[in-house]
Amino acid sequence: MEKQQLFLMGGLDLEMQTIIDILHKRNIPYRNASLHWHNALLSNYQDEIESYGSCPEWELYGIELREDIVVPPNYIRIDHHNRYTYLPSSLEQVATLLHEPMNRYLQLVAANDAAYIPGMKAIGATPEEIANIRLADRKAQGVTEEDERLAEISIAESLHREGELLLVHAQTSCFSPICDRLYPYSRLMIYTDKEIAYYGSGVKELSVRFAKEIQTGRMYHGGGNAGYFGTSASAYTPSELKDLLIQFKKLTAL
């Protein structure tokens, strides 16, 4: 007997929204708790775990959820971050599972999520395709017009360079509009008093140096050695973040 499927959605971005669209089109059950990266925890779906976790006729798929509770035997993880960066994007994993053809749009969404603009360029994306995907991704993440405005102000007022490293003290918690406006860059660090994010060459070194912090969920990384690395929102005190910023700068500045 074919098992029934229930998908549990992680932090919203264009990839996650695209997966939701595929599930909706195919009438496949899913739950969307409207999560963000910082609170994408499996415990947000405690009710579903309790209701379906002991049902062998069901398969539960958690997409990019940090497993902060015990997973049932019928739970299947879909992710491509941190220790799972060797796997295809979550969208590609779902498409393979559901035998969904990867058309041009899905290819662009997957490439963007896995490797940002360089990933899209690697599959021959045009400037228009890149601009459209990046705008759609920012909107899916919940970036507002005010966030866009604050990104421009942050760049104008605080952008400075230390060697090849660009640094921006952000006035918004949404970093993607800052990244998109500054691309191309080789090394970029964006920070507030609640979190730090680094983008560019040297991610592998950071992920090795702070492997224990990644395991605890206080830091994260993805996108390969030229991808991204950061601290989870509010995982550290402002004082601790100042110390981490100094360490990150030493490890990434040229």
mmCIF file of C-alpha atoms in Angstrom:
data_model
loop_
_atom_site.group_PDB
_atom_site.id
_atom_site.type_symbol
_atom_site.label_atom_id
_atom_site.label_comp_id
_atom_site.label_asym_id
_atom_site.label_seq_id
_atom_site.Cartn_x
_atom_site.Cartn_y
_atom_site.Cartn_z
ATOM 1 C CA MET A 1 0.000 0.000 0.000
ATOM 2 C CA GLU A 2 1.348 3.409 -1.009
ATOM 3 C CA LYS A 3 2.037 5.622 1.975
ATOM 4 C CA GLN A 4 0.429 9.019 2.417
ATOM 5 C CA GLN A 5 2.716 12.043 2.586
ATOM 6 C CA LEU A 6 2.648 15.096 4.834
ATOM 7 C CA PHE A 7 5.183 17.894 4.356
ATOM 8 C CA LEU A 8 6.206 20.267 7.149
ATOM 9 C CA MET A 9 7.566 23.561 5.848
ATOM 10 C CA GLY A 10 10.613 25.420 7.153
ATOM 11 C CA GLY A 11 11.664 29.073 6.876
ATOM 12 C CA LEU A 12 9.971 30.915 4.050
ATOM 13 C CA ASP A 13 11.941 32.010 1.015
ATOM 14 C CA LEU A 14 11.454 31.556 -2.720
ATOM 15 C CA GLU A 15 12.551 27.921 -2.648
ATOM 16 C CA MET A 16 10.146 27.089 0.184
ATOM 17 C CA GLN A 17 7.296 28.977 -1.513
ATOM 18 C CA THR A 18 7.982 27.132 -4.767
ATOM 19 C CA ILE A 19 7.829 23.782 -2.964
ATOM 20 C CA ILE A 20 4.511 24.848 -1.419
ATOM 21 C CA ASP A 21 3.205 25.730 -4.890
ATOM 22 C CA ILE A 22 4.144 22.256 -6.179
ATOM 23 C CA LEU A 23 2.458 20.539 -3.218
ATOM 24 C CA HIS A 24 -0.650 22.685 -3.625
ATOM 25 C CA LYS A 25 -0.832 21.935 -7.349
ATOM 26 C CA ARG A 26 -0.611 18.206 -6.661
ATOM 27 C CA ASN A 27 -3.038 18.293 -3.696
ATOM 28 C CA ILE A 28 -0.380 16.845 -1.394
ATOM 29 C CA PRO A 29 -0.984 17.667 2.296
ATOM 30 C CA TYR A 30 1.416 20.108 3.943
ATOM 31 C CA ARG A 31 1.589 22.360 6.975
ATOM 32 C CA ASN A 32 3.039 25.853 6.807
ATOM 33 C CA ALA A 33 3.652 27.598 10.122
ATOM 34 C CA SER A 34 5.014 30.718 8.333
ATOM 35 C CA LEU A 35 8.438 30.255 9.884
ATOM 36 C CA HIS A 36 11.669 32.156 9.298
ATOM 37 C CA TRP A 37 15.245 30.911 9.383
ATOM 38 C CA HIS A 38 15.753 31.753 13.067
ATOM 39 C CA ASN A 39 12.690 29.818 14.296
ATOM 40 C CA ALA A 40 12.518 26.964 11.762
ATOM 41 C CA LEU A 41 12.242 24.287 14.448
ATOM 42 C CA LEU A 42 10.526 20.922 14.182
ATOM 43 C CA SER A 43 8.806 21.585 17.522
ATOM 44 C CA ASN A 44 6.575 24.087 15.715
ATOM 45 C CA TYR A 45 4.860 20.997 14.318
ATOM 46 C CA GLN A 46 4.546 19.110 17.596
ATOM 47 C CA ASP A 47 0.835 18.425 16.958
ATOM 48 C CA GLU A 48 1.542 16.865 13.574
ATOM 49 C CA ILE A 49 4.370 14.771 15.001
ATOM 50 C CA GLU A 50 2.087 13.468 17.738
ATOM 51 C CA SER A 51 -0.820 12.820 15.348
ATOM 52 C CA TYR A 52 1.060 11.149 12.485
ATOM 53 C CA GLY A 53 4.405 10.092 13.940
ATOM 54 C CA SER A 54 3.101 6.732 15.096
ATOM 55 C CA CYS A 55 1.150 6.010 11.908
ATOM 56 C CA PRO A 56 3.098 3.642 9.626
ATOM 57 C CA GLU A 57 0.814 4.483 6.707
ATOM 58 C CA TRP A 58 2.163 8.060 6.717
ATOM 59 C CA GLU A 59 5.524 9.561 5.785
ATOM 60 C CA LEU A 60 6.417 12.917 7.348
ATOM 61 C CA TYR A 61 8.836 15.150 5.445
ATOM 62 C CA GLY A 62 10.461 18.023 7.314
ATOM 63 C CA ILE A 63 11.917 20.633 4.991
ATOM 64 C CA GLU A 64 14.849 22.605 6.423
ATOM 65 C CA LEU A 65 13.699 22.203 10.018
ATOM 66 C CA ARG A 66 16.138 22.017 12.916
ATOM 67 C CA GLU A 67 15.294 18.892 14.875
ATOM 68 C CA ASP A 68 14.912 20.163 18.439
ATOM 69 C CA ILE A 69 12.596 17.298 19.415
ATOM 70 C CA VAL A 70 12.793 13.527 18.966
ATOM 71 C CA VAL A 71 11.855 12.561 15.415
ATOM 72 C CA PRO A 72 9.499 9.623 14.820
ATOM 73 C CA PRO A 73 10.580 6.623 12.720
ATOM 74 C CA ASN A 74 8.485 7.758 9.752
ATOM 75 C CA TYR A 75 10.154 11.190 9.604
ATOM 76 C CA ILE A 76 12.337 12.054 6.589
ATOM 77 C CA ARG A 77 14.599 15.097 6.572
ATOM 78 C CA ILE A 78 14.955 17.306 3.480
ATOM 79 C CA ASP A 79 17.746 19.863 3.770
ATOM 80 C CA HIS A 80 20.946 21.110 2.121
ATOM 81 C CA HIS A 81 22.461 23.334 4.804
ATOM 82 C CA ASN A 82 25.175 22.877 7.428
ATOM 83 C CA ARG A 83 26.143 19.167 7.526
ATOM 84 C CA TYR A 84 23.948 18.481 4.470
ATOM 85 C CA THR A 85 25.577 20.931 2.041
ATOM 86 C CA TYR A 86 26.697 17.982 -0.111
ATOM 87 C CA LEU A 87 23.062 17.285 -1.038
ATOM 88 C CA PRO A 88 21.060 18.888 -3.876
ATOM 89 C CA SER A 89 18.807 21.808 -3.007
ATOM 90 C CA SER A 90 15.625 21.030 -1.086
ATOM 91 C CA LEU A 91 13.586 21.912 -4.165
ATOM 92 C CA GLU A 92 15.509 19.381 -6.247
ATOM 93 C CA GLN A 93 15.076 16.730 -3.550
ATOM 94 C CA VAL A 94 11.307 17.314 -3.485
ATOM 95 C CA ALA A 95 11.106 17.360 -7.298
ATOM 96 C CA THR A 96 12.915 14.017 -7.453
ATOM 97 C CA LEU A 97 10.672 12.544 -4.764
ATOM 98 C CA LEU A 98 7.495 13.682 -6.546
ATOM 99 C CA HIS A 99 8.769 13.130 -10.112
ATOM 100 C CA GLU A 100 8.255 16.819 -10.848
ATOM 101 C CA PRO A 101 10.094 17.944 -14.016
ATOM 102 C CA MET A 102 12.682 20.650 -13.316
ATOM 103 C CA ASN A 103 11.658 23.326 -15.808
ATOM 104 C CA ARG A 104 13.679 26.496 -16.353
ATOM 105 C CA TYR A 105 12.019 28.400 -13.513
ATOM 106 C CA LEU A 106 12.561 25.579 -11.012
ATOM 107 C CA GLN A 107 16.182 25.300 -12.120
ATOM 108 C CA LEU A 108 16.701 29.016 -11.464
ATOM 109 C CA VAL A 109 15.042 28.848 -8.043
ATOM 110 C CA ALA A 110 17.160 25.846 -7.057
ATOM 111 C CA ALA A 111 20.391 27.409 -8.321
ATOM 112 C CA ASN A 112 19.638 30.658 -6.495
ATOM 113 C CA ASP A 113 18.966 28.900 -3.213
ATOM 114 C CA ALA A 114 21.996 26.633 -3.447
ATOM 115 C CA ALA A 115 24.581 29.115 -4.732
ATOM 116 C CA TYR A 116 22.989 32.585 -5.032
ATOM 117 C CA ILE A 117 23.787 34.680 -8.130
ATOM 118 C CA PRO A 118 26.906 32.680 -9.107
ATOM 119 C CA GLY A 119 24.746 29.561 -9.084
ATOM 120 C CA MET A 120 22.278 31.134 -11.497
ATOM 121 C CA LYS A 121 25.080 32.407 -13.726
ATOM 122 C CA ALA A 122 26.513 28.885 -13.812
ATOM 123 C CA ILE A 123 23.358 27.671 -15.582
ATOM 124 C CA GLY A 124 23.376 30.592 -18.017
ATOM 125 C CA ALA A 125 20.839 32.886 -16.357
ATOM 126 C CA THR A 126 20.307 36.239 -18.048
ATOM 127 C CA PRO A 127 20.536 39.512 -16.084
ATOM 128 C CA GLU A 128 16.739 39.781 -16.277
ATOM 129 C CA GLU A 129 16.239 36.250 -14.944
ATOM 130 C CA ILE A 130 18.645 36.939 -12.083
ATOM 131 C CA ALA A 131 16.955 40.227 -11.182
ATOM 132 C CA ASN A 132 13.499 38.626 -11.250
ATOM 133 C CA ILE A 133 14.515 35.652 -9.103
ATOM 134 C CA ARG A 134 16.321 37.814 -6.553
ATOM 135 C CA LEU A 135 13.321 40.171 -6.251
ATOM 136 C CA ALA A 136 10.946 37.219 -5.881
ATOM 137 C CA ASP A 137 13.212 35.675 -3.232
ATOM 138 C CA ARG A 138 13.333 38.877 -1.195
ATOM 139 C CA LYS A 139 9.549 39.178 -1.303
ATOM 140 C CA ALA A 140 9.108 35.539 -0.273
ATOM 141 C CA GLN A 141 11.432 36.163 2.676
ATOM 142 C CA GLY A 142 9.162 38.978 3.819
ATOM 143 C CA VAL A 143 11.429 41.865 2.823
ATOM 144 C CA THR A 144 9.335 45.037 2.807
ATOM 145 C CA GLU A 145 9.724 48.346 0.992
ATOM 146 C CA GLU A 146 10.948 49.768 4.302
ATOM 147 C CA ASP A 147 13.616 47.051 4.483
ATOM 148 C CA GLU A 148 14.688 47.957 0.946
ATOM 149 C CA ARG A 149 14.936 51.614 1.967
ATOM 150 C CA LEU A 150 16.903 50.791 5.106
ATOM 151 C CA ALA A 151 19.264 48.622 3.063
ATOM 152 C CA GLU A 152 20.133 51.621 0.905
ATOM 153 C CA ILE A 153 20.622 53.805 3.993
ATOM 154 C CA SER A 154 22.822 51.151 5.629
ATOM 155 C CA ILE A 155 25.076 51.026 2.585
ATOM 156 C CA ALA A 156 25.234 54.802 2.248
ATOM 157 C CA GLU A 157 26.026 55.425 5.924
ATOM 158 C CA SER A 158 28.132 52.488 7.084
ATOM 159 C CA LEU A 159 29.736 50.645 4.172
ATOM 160 C CA HIS A 160 33.495 50.443 4.607
ATOM 161 C CA ARG A 161 36.331 48.248 3.404
ATOM 162 C CA GLU A 162 39.080 46.393 5.234
ATOM 163 C CA GLY A 163 41.306 44.878 2.569
ATOM 164 C CA GLU A 164 39.050 42.839 0.314
ATOM 165 C CA LEU A 165 36.376 42.610 3.002
ATOM 166 C CA LEU A 166 33.315 44.846 2.764
ATOM 167 C CA LEU A 167 31.497 45.552 6.039
ATOM 168 C CA VAL A 168 28.026 46.998 6.567
ATOM 169 C CA HIS A 169 26.321 47.806 9.867
ATOM 170 C CA ALA A 170 22.712 47.077 8.884
ATOM 171 C CA GLN A 171 19.694 49.079 10.005
ATOM 172 C CA THR A 172 17.408 46.204 9.007
ATOM 173 C CA SER A 173 17.342 42.549 10.021
ATOM 174 C CA CYS A 174 16.842 41.628 6.343
ATOM 175 C CA PHE A 175 20.295 41.282 4.816
ATOM 176 C CA SER A 176 19.376 40.082 1.314
ATOM 177 C CA PRO A 177 18.598 43.570 -0.096
ATOM 178 C CA ILE A 178 22.055 44.685 1.059
ATOM 179 C CA CYS A 179 23.736 41.660 -0.531
ATOM 180 C CA ASP A 180 21.901 42.121 -3.805
ATOM 181 C CA ARG A 181 22.785 45.812 -4.035
ATOM 182 C CA LEU A 182 26.491 45.197 -3.377
ATOM 183 C CA TYR A 183 26.965 42.179 -5.634
ATOM 184 C CA PRO A 184 29.491 41.350 -7.062
ATOM 185 C CA TYR A 185 31.808 41.132 -4.061
ATOM 186 C CA SER A 186 34.448 38.649 -2.988
ATOM 187 C CA ARG A 187 33.884 39.029 0.763
ATOM 188 C CA LEU A 188 31.017 40.760 2.540
ATOM 189 C CA MET A 189 30.081 40.929 6.207
ATOM 190 C CA ILE A 190 26.780 42.384 7.447
ATOM 191 C CA TYR A 191 26.028 42.778 11.119
ATOM 192 C CA THR A 192 23.647 44.202 13.718
ATOM 193 C CA ASP A 193 23.673 43.972 17.512
ATOM 194 C CA LYS A 194 21.764 40.657 17.170
ATOM 195 C CA GLU A 195 23.512 38.743 14.398
ATOM 196 C CA ILE A 196 26.367 38.570 11.906
ATOM 197 C CA ALA A 197 26.344 37.157 8.390
ATOM 198 C CA TYR A 198 29.333 36.612 6.122
ATOM 199 C CA TYR A 199 29.207 35.962 2.370
ATOM 200 C CA GLY A 200 32.049 34.971 0.074
ATOM 201 C CA SER A 201 35.348 33.131 0.028
ATOM 202 C CA GLY A 202 36.447 31.407 3.214
ATOM 203 C CA VAL A 203 33.161 29.915 4.426
ATOM 204 C CA LYS A 204 34.775 26.499 4.716
ATOM 205 C CA GLU A 205 37.386 27.818 7.137
ATOM 206 C CA LEU A 206 34.719 29.456 9.271
ATOM 207 C CA SER A 207 32.549 26.338 9.283
ATOM 208 C CA VAL A 208 35.489 24.220 10.464
ATOM 209 C CA ARG A 209 36.594 26.745 13.091
ATOM 210 C CA PHE A 210 33.072 27.022 14.540
ATOM 211 C CA ALA A 211 31.850 23.469 13.918
ATOM 212 C CA LYS A 212 30.616 23.024 17.488
ATOM 213 C CA GLU A 213 28.555 26.221 17.302
ATOM 214 C CA ILE A 214 26.973 25.008 14.075
ATOM 215 C CA GLN A 215 26.063 21.692 15.704
ATOM 216 C CA THR A 216 24.236 23.521 18.497
ATOM 217 C CA GLY A 217 22.295 25.671 16.009
ATOM 218 C CA ARG A 218 23.902 28.934 17.123
ATOM 219 C CA MET A 219 25.648 29.312 13.757
ATOM 220 C CA TYR A 220 24.906 28.107 10.228
ATOM 221 C CA HIS A 221 26.476 27.882 6.787
ATOM 222 C CA GLY A 222 25.695 26.818 3.247
ATOM 223 C CA GLY A 223 26.400 27.388 -0.428
ATOM 224 C CA GLY A 224 29.910 25.912 -0.496
ATOM 225 C CA ASN A 225 33.207 27.635 0.239
ATOM 226 C CA ALA A 226 32.053 30.883 -1.393
ATOM 227 C CA GLY A 227 28.578 30.714 0.169
ATOM 228 C CA TYR A 228 27.407 32.114 3.482
ATOM 229 C CA PHE A 229 28.058 31.746 7.185
ATOM 230 C CA GLY A 230 26.405 33.423 10.143
ATOM 231 C CA THR A 231 25.119 33.501 13.666
ATOM 232 C CA SER A 232 21.500 32.699 14.420
ATOM 233 C CA ALA A 233 19.474 35.754 15.405
ATOM 234 C CA SER A 234 19.823 36.642 19.110
ATOM 235 C CA ALA A 235 21.950 33.535 19.785
ATOM 236 C CA TYR A 236 24.665 35.748 21.279
ATOM 237 C CA THR A 237 24.746 38.876 23.410
ATOM 238 C CA PRO A 238 25.833 42.168 21.804
ATOM 239 C CA SER A 239 29.147 41.859 23.663
ATOM 240 C CA GLU A 240 29.718 38.329 22.380
ATOM 241 C CA LEU A 241 28.872 39.459 18.846
ATOM 242 C CA LYS A 242 31.529 42.187 19.055
ATOM 243 C CA ASP A 243 34.119 39.546 19.903
ATOM 244 C CA LEU A 244 32.867 37.258 17.148
ATOM 245 C CA LEU A 245 32.969 40.093 14.631
ATOM 246 C CA ILE A 246 36.662 40.601 15.418
ATOM 247 C CA GLN A 247 37.313 36.869 15.000
ATOM 248 C CA PHE A 248 35.371 36.694 11.728
ATOM 249 C CA LYS A 249 37.242 39.696 10.361
ATOM 250 C CA LYS A 250 40.607 38.130 11.176
ATOM 251 C CA LEU A 251 39.594 34.901 9.481
ATOM 252 C CA THR A 252 38.182 36.517 6.327
ATOM 253 C CA ALA A 253 40.020 39.824 5.708
ATOM 254 C CA LEU A 254 42.890 39.916 3.206
#
